[in-house]
Coordinates of C-alpha atoms and ligand atoms in Angstrom, one line a residue:
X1 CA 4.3 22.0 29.5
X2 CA 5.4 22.0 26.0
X3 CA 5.7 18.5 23.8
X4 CA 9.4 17.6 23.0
X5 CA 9.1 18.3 19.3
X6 CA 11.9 15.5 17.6
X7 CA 14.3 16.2 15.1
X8 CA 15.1 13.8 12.5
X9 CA 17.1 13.6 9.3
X10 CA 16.6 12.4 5.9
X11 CA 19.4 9.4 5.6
X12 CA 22.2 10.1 2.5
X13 CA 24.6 7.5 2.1
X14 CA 24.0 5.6 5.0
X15 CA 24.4 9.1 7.3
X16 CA 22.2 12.0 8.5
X17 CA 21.5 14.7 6.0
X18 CA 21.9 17.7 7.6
X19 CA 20.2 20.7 6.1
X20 CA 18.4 24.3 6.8
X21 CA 15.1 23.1 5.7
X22 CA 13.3 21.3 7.9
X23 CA 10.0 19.7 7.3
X24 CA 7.6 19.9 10.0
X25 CA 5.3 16.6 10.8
X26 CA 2.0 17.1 12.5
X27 CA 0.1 14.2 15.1
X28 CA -3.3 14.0 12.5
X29 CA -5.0 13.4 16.4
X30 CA -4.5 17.1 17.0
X31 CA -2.6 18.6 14.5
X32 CA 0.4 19.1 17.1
X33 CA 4.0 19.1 15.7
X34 CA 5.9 16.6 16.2
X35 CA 8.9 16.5 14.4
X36 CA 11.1 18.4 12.0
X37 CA 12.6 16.4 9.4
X38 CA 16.0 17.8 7.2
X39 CA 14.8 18.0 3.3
X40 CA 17.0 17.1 0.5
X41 CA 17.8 19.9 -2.2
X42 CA 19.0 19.1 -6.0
X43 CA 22.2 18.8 -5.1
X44 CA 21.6 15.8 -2.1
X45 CA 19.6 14.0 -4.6
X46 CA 22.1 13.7 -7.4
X47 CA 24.5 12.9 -4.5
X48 CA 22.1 10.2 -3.6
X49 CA 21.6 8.9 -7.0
X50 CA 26.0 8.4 -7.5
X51 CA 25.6 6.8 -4.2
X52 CA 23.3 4.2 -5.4
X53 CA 24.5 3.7 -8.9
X54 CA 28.2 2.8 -7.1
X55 CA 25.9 0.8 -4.1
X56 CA 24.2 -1.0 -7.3
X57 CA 27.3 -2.0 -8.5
X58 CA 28.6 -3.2 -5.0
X59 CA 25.4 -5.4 -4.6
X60 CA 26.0 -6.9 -7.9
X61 CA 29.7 -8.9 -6.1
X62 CA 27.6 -10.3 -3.4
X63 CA 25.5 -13.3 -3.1
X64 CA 21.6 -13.9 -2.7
X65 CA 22.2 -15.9 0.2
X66 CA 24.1 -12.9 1.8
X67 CA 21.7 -10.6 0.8
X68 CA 18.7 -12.9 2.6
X69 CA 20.5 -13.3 5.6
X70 CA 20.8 -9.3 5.7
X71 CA 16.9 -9.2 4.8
X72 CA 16.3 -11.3 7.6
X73 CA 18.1 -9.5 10.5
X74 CA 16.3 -6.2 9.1
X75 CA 13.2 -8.4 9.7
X76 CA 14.2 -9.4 13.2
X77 CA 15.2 -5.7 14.3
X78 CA 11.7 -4.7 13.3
X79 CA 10.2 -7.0 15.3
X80 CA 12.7 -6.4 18.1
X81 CA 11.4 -2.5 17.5
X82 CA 8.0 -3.4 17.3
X83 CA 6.4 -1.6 19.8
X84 CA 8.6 2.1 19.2
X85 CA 7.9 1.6 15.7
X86 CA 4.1 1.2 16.3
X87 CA 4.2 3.9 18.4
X88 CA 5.1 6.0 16.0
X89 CA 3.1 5.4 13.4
X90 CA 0.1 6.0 15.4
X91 CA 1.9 9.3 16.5
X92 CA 2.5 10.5 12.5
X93 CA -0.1 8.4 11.0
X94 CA -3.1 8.6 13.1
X95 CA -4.2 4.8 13.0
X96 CA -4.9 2.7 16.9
X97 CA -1.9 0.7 18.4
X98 CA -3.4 -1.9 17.6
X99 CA -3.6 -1.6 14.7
X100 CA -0.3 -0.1 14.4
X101 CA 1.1 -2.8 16.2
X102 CA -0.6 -5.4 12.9
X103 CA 1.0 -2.7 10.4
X104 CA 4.6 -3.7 12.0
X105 CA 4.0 -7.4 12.1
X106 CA 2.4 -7.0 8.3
X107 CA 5.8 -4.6 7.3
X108 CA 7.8 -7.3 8.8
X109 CA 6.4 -10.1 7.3
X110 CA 7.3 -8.9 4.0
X111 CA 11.1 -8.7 4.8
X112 CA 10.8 -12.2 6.1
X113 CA 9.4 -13.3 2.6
X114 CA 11.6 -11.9 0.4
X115 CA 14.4 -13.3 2.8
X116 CA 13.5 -16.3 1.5
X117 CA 12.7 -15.4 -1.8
X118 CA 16.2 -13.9 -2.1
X119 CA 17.6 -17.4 -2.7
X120 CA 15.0 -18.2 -5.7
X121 CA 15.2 -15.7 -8.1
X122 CA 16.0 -19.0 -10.6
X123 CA 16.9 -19.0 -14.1
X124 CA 16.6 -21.4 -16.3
X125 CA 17.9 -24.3 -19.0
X126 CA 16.1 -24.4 -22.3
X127 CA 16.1 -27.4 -24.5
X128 CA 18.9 -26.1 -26.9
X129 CA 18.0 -25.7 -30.8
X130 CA 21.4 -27.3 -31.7
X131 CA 23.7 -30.4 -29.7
X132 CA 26.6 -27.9 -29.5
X133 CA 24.7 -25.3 -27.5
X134 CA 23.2 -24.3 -24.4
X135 CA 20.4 -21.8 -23.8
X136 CA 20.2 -20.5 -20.4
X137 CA 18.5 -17.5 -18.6
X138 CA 19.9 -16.0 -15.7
X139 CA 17.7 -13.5 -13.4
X140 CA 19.9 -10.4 -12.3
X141 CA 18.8 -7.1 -10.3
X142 CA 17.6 -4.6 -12.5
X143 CA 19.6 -1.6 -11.4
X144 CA 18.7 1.6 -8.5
X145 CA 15.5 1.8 -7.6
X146 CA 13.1 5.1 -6.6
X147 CA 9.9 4.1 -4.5
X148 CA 7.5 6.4 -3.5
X149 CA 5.5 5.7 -0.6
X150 CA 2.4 6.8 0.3
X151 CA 1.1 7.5 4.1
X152 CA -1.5 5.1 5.1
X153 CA 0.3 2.2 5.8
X154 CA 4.1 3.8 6.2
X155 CA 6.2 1.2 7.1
X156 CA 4.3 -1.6 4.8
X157 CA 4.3 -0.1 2.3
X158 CA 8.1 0.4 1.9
X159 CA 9.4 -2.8 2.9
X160 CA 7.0 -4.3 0.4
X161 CA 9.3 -2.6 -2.3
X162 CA 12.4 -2.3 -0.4
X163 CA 12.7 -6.2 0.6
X164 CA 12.2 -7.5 -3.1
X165 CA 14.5 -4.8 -4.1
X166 CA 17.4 -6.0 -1.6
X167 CA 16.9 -9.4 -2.5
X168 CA 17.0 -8.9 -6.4
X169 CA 20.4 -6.8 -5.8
X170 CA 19.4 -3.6 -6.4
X171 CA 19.9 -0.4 -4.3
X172 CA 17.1 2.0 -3.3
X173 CA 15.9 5.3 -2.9
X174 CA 12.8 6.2 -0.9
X175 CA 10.7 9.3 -1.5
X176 CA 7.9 8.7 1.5
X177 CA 5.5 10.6 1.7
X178 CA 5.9 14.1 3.5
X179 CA 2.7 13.3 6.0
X180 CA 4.8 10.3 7.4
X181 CA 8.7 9.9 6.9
X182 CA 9.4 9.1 10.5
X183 CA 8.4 5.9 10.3
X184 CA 10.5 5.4 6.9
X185 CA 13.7 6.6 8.4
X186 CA 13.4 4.7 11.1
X187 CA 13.2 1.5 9.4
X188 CA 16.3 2.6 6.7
X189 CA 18.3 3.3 10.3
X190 CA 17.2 -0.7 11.2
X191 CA 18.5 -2.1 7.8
X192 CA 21.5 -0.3 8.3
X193 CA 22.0 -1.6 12.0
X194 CA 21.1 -5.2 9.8
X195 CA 23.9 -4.8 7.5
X196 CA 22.0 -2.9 4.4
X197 CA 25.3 -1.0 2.3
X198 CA 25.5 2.2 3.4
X199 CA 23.6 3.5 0.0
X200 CA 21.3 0.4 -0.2
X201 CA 18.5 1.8 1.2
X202 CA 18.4 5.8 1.3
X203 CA 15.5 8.4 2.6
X204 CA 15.0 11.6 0.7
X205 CA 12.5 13.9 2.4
X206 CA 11.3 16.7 0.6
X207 CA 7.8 18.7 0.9
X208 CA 8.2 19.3 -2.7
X209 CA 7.9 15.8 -3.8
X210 CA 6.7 17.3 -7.7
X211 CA 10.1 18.6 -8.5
X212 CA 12.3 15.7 -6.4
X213 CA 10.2 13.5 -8.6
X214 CA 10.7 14.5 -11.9
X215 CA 14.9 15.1 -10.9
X216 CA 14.6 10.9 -9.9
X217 CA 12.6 9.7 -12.9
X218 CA 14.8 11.2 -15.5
X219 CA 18.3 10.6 -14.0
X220 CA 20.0 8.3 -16.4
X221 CA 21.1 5.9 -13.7
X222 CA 17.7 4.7 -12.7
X223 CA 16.1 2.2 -13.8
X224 CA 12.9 1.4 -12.0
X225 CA 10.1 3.3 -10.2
X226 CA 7.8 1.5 -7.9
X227 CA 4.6 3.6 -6.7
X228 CA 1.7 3.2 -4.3
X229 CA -0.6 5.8 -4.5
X230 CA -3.3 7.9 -6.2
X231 CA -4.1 6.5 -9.9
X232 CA -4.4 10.2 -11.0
X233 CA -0.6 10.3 -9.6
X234 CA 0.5 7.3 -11.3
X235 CA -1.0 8.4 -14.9
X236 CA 1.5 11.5 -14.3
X237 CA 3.9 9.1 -13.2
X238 CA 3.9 6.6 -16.0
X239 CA 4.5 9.7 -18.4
X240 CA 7.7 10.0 -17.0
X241 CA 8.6 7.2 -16.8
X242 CA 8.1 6.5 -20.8
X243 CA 10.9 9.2 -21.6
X244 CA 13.3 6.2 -20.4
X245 CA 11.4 3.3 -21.0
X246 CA 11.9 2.9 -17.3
X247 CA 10.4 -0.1 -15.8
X248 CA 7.7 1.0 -13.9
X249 CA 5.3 -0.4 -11.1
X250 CA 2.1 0.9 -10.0
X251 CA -0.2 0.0 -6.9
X252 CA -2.8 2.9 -7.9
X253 CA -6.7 3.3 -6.6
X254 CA -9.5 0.9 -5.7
X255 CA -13.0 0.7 -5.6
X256 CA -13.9 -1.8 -3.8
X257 CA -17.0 -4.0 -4.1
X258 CA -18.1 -5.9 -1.4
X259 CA -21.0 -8.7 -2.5
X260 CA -23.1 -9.8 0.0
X261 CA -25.6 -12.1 -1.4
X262 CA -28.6 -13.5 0.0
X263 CA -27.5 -16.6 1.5
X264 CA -24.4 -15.2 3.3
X265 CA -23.4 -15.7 7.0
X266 CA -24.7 -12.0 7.8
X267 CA -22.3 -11.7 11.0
X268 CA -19.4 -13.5 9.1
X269 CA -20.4 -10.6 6.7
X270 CA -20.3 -8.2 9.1
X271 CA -17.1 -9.0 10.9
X272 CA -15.4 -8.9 7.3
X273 CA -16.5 -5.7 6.4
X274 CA -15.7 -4.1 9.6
X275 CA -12.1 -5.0 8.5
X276 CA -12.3 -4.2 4.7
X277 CA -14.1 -1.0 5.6
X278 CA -13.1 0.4 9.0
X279 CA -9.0 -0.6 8.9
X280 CA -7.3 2.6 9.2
X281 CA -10.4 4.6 9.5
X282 CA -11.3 3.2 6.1
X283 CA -8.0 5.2 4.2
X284 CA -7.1 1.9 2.8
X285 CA -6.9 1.1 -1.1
X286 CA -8.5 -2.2 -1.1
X287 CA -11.2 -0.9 1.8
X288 CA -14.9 -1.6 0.6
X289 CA -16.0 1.1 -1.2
X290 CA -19.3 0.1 -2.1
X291 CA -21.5 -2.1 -0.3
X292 CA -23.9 -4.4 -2.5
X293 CA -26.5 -5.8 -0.7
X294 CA -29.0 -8.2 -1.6
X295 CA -32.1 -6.4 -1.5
X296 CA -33.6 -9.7 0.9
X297 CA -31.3 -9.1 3.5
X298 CA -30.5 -5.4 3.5
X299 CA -32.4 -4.2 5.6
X300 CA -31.2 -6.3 8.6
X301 CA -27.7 -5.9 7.8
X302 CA -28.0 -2.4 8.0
X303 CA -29.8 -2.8 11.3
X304 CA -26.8 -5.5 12.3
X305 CA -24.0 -2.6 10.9
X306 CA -25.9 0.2 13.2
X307 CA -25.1 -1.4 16.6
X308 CA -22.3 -2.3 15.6
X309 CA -20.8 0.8 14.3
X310 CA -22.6 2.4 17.8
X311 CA -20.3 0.8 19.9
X312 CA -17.1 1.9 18.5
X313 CA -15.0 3.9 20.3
X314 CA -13.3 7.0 18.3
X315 CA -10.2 9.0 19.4
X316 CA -6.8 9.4 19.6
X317 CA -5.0 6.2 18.2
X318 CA -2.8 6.2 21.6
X319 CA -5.4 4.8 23.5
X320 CA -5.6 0.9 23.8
X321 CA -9.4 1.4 23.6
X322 CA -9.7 3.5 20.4
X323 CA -11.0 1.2 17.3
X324 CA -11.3 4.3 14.7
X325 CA -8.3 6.7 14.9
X326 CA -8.5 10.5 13.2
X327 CA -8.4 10.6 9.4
X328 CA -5.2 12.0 8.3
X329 CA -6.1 15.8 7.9
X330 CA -8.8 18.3 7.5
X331 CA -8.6 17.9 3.8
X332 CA -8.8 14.4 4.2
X333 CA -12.3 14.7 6.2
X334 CA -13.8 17.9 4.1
X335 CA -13.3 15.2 0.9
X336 CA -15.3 12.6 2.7
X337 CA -17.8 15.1 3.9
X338 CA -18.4 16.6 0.5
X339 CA -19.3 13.5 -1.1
X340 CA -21.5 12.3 1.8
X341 CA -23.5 15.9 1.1
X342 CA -23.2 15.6 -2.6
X343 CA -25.0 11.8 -2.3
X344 CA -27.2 13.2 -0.2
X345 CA -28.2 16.0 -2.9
X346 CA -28.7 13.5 -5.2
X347 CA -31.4 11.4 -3.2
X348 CA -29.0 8.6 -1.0
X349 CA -29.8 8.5 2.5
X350 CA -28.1 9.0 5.5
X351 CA -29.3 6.4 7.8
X352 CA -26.5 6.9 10.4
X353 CA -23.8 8.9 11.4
X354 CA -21.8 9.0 14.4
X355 CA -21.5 12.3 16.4
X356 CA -17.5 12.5 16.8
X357 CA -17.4 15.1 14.2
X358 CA -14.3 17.5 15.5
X359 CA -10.9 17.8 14.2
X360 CA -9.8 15.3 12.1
X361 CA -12.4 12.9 13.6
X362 CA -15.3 11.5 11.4
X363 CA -17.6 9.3 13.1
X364 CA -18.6 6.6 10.7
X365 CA -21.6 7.1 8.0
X366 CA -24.1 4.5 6.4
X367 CA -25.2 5.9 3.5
X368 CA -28.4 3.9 1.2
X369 CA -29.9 4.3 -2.0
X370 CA -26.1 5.1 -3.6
X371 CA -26.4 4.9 -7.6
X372 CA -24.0 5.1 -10.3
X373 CA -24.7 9.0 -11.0
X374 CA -23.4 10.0 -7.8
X375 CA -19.7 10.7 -7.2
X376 CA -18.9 8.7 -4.2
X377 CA -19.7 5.4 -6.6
X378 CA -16.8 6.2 -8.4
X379 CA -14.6 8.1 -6.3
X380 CA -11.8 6.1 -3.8
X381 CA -14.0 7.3 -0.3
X382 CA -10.7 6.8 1.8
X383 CA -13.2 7.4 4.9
X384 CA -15.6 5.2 7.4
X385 CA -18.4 6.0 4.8
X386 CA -20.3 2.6 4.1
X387 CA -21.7 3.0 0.9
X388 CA -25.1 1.2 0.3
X389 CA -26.5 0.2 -3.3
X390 CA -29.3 -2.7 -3.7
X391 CA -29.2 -5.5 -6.0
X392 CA -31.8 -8.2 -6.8
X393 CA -29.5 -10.8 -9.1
X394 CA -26.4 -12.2 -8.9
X395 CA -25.9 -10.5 -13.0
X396 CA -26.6 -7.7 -11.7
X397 CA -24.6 -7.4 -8.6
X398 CA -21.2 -8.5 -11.6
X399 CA -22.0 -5.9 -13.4
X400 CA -22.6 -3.3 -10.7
X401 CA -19.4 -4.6 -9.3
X402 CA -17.3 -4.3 -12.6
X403 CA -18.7 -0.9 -14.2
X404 CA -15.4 0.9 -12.2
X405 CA -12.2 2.2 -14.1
X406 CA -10.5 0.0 -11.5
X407 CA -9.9 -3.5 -10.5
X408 CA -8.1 -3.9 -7.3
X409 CA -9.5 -6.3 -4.7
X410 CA -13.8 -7.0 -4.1
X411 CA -15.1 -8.9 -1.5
X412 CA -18.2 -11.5 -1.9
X413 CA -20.3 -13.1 0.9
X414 CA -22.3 -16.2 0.4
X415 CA -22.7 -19.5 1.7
X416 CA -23.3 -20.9 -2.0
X417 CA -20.1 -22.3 -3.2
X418 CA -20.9 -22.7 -6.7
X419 CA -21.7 -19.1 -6.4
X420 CA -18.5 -18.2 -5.1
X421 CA -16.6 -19.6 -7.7
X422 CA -18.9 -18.2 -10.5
X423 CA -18.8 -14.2 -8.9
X424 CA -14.7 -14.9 -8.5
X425 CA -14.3 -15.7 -11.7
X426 CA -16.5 -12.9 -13.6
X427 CA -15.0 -10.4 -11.3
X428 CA -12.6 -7.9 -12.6
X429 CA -10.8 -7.5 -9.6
X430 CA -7.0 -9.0 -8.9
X431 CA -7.8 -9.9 -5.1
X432 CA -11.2 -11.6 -4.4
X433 CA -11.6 -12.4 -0.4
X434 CA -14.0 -15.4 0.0
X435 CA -16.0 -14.8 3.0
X436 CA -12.8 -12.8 4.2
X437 CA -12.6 -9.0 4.8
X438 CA -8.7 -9.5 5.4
X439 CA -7.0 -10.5 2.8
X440 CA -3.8 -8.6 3.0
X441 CA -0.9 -11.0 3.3
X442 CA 2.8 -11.4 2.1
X443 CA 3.3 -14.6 0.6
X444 CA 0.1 -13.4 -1.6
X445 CA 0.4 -11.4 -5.2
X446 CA -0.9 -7.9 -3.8
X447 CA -1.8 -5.4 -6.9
X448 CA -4.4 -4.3 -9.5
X449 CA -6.0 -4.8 -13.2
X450 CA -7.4 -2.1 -14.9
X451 CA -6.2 1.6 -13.9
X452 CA -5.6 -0.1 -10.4
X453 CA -2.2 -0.8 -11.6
X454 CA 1.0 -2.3 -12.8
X455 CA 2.6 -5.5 -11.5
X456 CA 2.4 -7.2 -7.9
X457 CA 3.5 -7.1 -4.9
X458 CA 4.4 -9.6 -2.9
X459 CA 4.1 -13.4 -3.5
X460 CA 6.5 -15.6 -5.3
X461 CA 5.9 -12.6 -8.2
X462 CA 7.2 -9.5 -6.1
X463 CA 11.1 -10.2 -6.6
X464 CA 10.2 -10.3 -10.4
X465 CA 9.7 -6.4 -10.4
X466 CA 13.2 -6.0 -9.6
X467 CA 14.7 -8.5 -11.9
X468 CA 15.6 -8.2 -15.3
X469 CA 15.9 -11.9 -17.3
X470 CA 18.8 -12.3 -19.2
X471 CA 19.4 -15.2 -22.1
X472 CA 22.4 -16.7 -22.6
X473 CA 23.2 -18.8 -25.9
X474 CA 26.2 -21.0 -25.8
X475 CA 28.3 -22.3 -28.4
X476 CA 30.3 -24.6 -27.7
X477 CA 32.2 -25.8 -31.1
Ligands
LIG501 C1 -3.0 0.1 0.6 O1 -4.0 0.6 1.1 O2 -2.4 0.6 -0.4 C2 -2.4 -1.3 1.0 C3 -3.3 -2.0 1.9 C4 -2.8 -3.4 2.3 O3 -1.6 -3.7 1.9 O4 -3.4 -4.1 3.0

């Protein structure tokens, strides 16, 4: 019997783009189609573009408190949706329910925030130079907005930017990524049902995202670009975006390190890394990308990580059982593969592998003896490839740690407190978990130093990415 494969529409203006070219959207569990979406040409995206510039303008007559109460229905429609919305993202995305079902909870949580933000964007009174004037600052949206999404996490990673958009007053338009724009139009089709403007919040799907880009980042009417993705994408990126002097956001690449020092709770340890490493079949920016283990305890963590990683059940994501879904495609996998056999080349050890090897499967990999020459140290893994490098001092495990381009989040285990606080501090990374592997969370400033990134996410500090501040001097003789 042949699958029902969906149609779906890229959303202009609050309506259904209709259009002859159709983007096709494979299930990464066995590369079946699933949907064909209708992609925007030139012509829809400048159409898109007026649309927000006149929505942006609209937003600016009504109030915060109007625009949180909006937010917050879009936030109770999700959850209302949460298991179809799940559903699908396992079905485009690959990941488990389950953890599917965490993504919607996570997506929604940010709209719930930045409900409540909406109402304190504050300005502020100055202590005036003069007794005849008053010096004030007044925070106002910064105009439309162009995300673009990437498609690990495809409904957090919009509302993330969407939300603090919409509460800051400024209208948006959403380039997800062309792996995954089901999940994106569904959620525009809920803030519209929540009382989004009709160009508040629009979808442009294209499968050449290069050229849709470039037509975006230098239309006069924009005014910010907020990415999550590659940090070789956002260097490209930020080059655009310098023509205009166009605020810019970036949520770029990690390399996460992930301390565990000799004192640690080893299965605290363990139960933290099998969330910073094995969460979407580790295709996670601020997944553990290299594991530094004290040399006294590594060789019974490794044992402890064996049996553990033995009992996990691989497979399609639709499955209540699954724990590791498919990675997203075979080019995905060949990546992972290549720098498992390039370590390997260079004298790391494979001291496990899994044998779910087919498709877009990869069982998980513990690989030791990794060193600084070898590629994988450097390179975002994006796979359930634990990464194993030794270290004898706490010095030593800093510096390992910070010799990366990046600075996104690290990880440190220990049961030492003073320790903690020391490794936090010397750590150039912008999120430090604690003897915590999950430290994703809305209310928190999400982003990166270094070539991670630009800005934050998130937090009381997300709104401020889509607010411009504005002084006002008043004379008043
Ligand atoms: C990411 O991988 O880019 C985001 C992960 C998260 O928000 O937890």
């Amino acid at each position: 019997m042949s699958k029902k494969i969906k149609t779906a529409h890229s959303i202009i203006n609050g309506q259904p783009y209709e259009s002859t070219t159709m983007l096709e959207v494979q299930n990464p569990a066995d590369e079946s189609l699933i949907a064909k979406v209708s992609e925007v040409d030139t012509r829809a995206a400048e159409n898109a573009l007026n649309y927000a510039n006149a929505c942006f303008i609209e937003l600016k007559e009504t109030t915060a408190q109007a625009r949180g109460d909006i937010l917050y229905r879009w936030y109770e429609l999700i959850l209302q949706n949460k298991v179809r919305l799940a559903e699908l993202v396992t079905q485009e995305q690959g990941k488990p329910l389950k953890e599917a079902l965490a993504e919607v909870a996570y997506a929604a949580g940010y709209v719930k925030w930045f409900a409540q933000e909406a109402e304190r964007a504050y300005g502020s009174m100055i202590p005036a130079h003069t007794a005849f004037h008053q010096i004030s600052t007044v925070k106002q949206g910064v105009g439309v907005v162009v995300g673009i999404t990437p498609w690990n996490f495809p409904l957090a990673m919009i509302t993330r930017k969407v939300a603090p958009a919409y509460a800051a007053g400024c209208s948006f338009i959403l380039k997800p990524s062309e792996l995954t724009p089901l999940s994106a139009i569904e959620l525009a089709k809920l803030a519209l049902d929540a009382g989004f403007e009709s160009a508040a919040f629009q979808v442009l799907v294209t499968s050449k995202p290069q050229d849709l880009v470039k037509q975006l980042n230098s239309h006069p009417t924009v005014r910010k670009l907020t990415f999550t993705g590659s940090t070789a994408v956002g260097k490209l990126l930020l080059e655009q975006t310098a023509q205009s002097v166009m605020r810019t956001s970036l949520e770029l690449g990690g390399n996460a390190p992930f301390i565990v020092f000799e004192s640690a709770n080893l299965e605290a340890a363990l139960e933290g890394l099998m969330i910073a490493k094995f969460r979407n079949a580790g295709q996670t920016c601020i997944a553990a990308n290299r594991v530094l283990l004290h040399r006294n305890i590594k060789h019974q963590f490794i044992e402890m990580l064996k049996t553990r990683l033995s009992a996990l059940t691989i497979g399609n994501g639709n499955s209540d059982d699954v724990d590791l879904g498919p990675l997203i495609n075979s080019a995905a996998k060949q990546k992972a593969l290549n720098l498992v056999l390039n370590a390997g080349q260079q004298g790391a050890n494979v001291v496990y592998q899994g044998d779910s090897m087919q498709g877009n499967y990869m069982s998980p990999v513990i690989l030791e003896n990794v060193e600084q020459t070898m590629a994988i140290y450097c390179a975002e893994i994006f796979a359930p490839v634990v990464s194993v490098i030794e270290f004898e001092t706490e010095e030593q495990a800093i510096q390992l740690a910070n010799e990366v381009e990046v600075g996104l989040a690290a990880y440190i285990y220990s049961t030492n407190s003073e320790q903690l606080h020391r490794a936090s501090l010397a750590l150039d990374f912008a999120m430090i978990g604690l003897n915590e592997g999950a430290i994703s969370n809305p209310a928190a400033p999400f982003g990166g130093m270094k070539q991670s990134g630009l800005g934050r996410e998130g937090g009381a500090q997300g709104i401020d990415e889509y607010l411009e501040v504005k002084y006002l001097c008043q004379r008043f003789n």
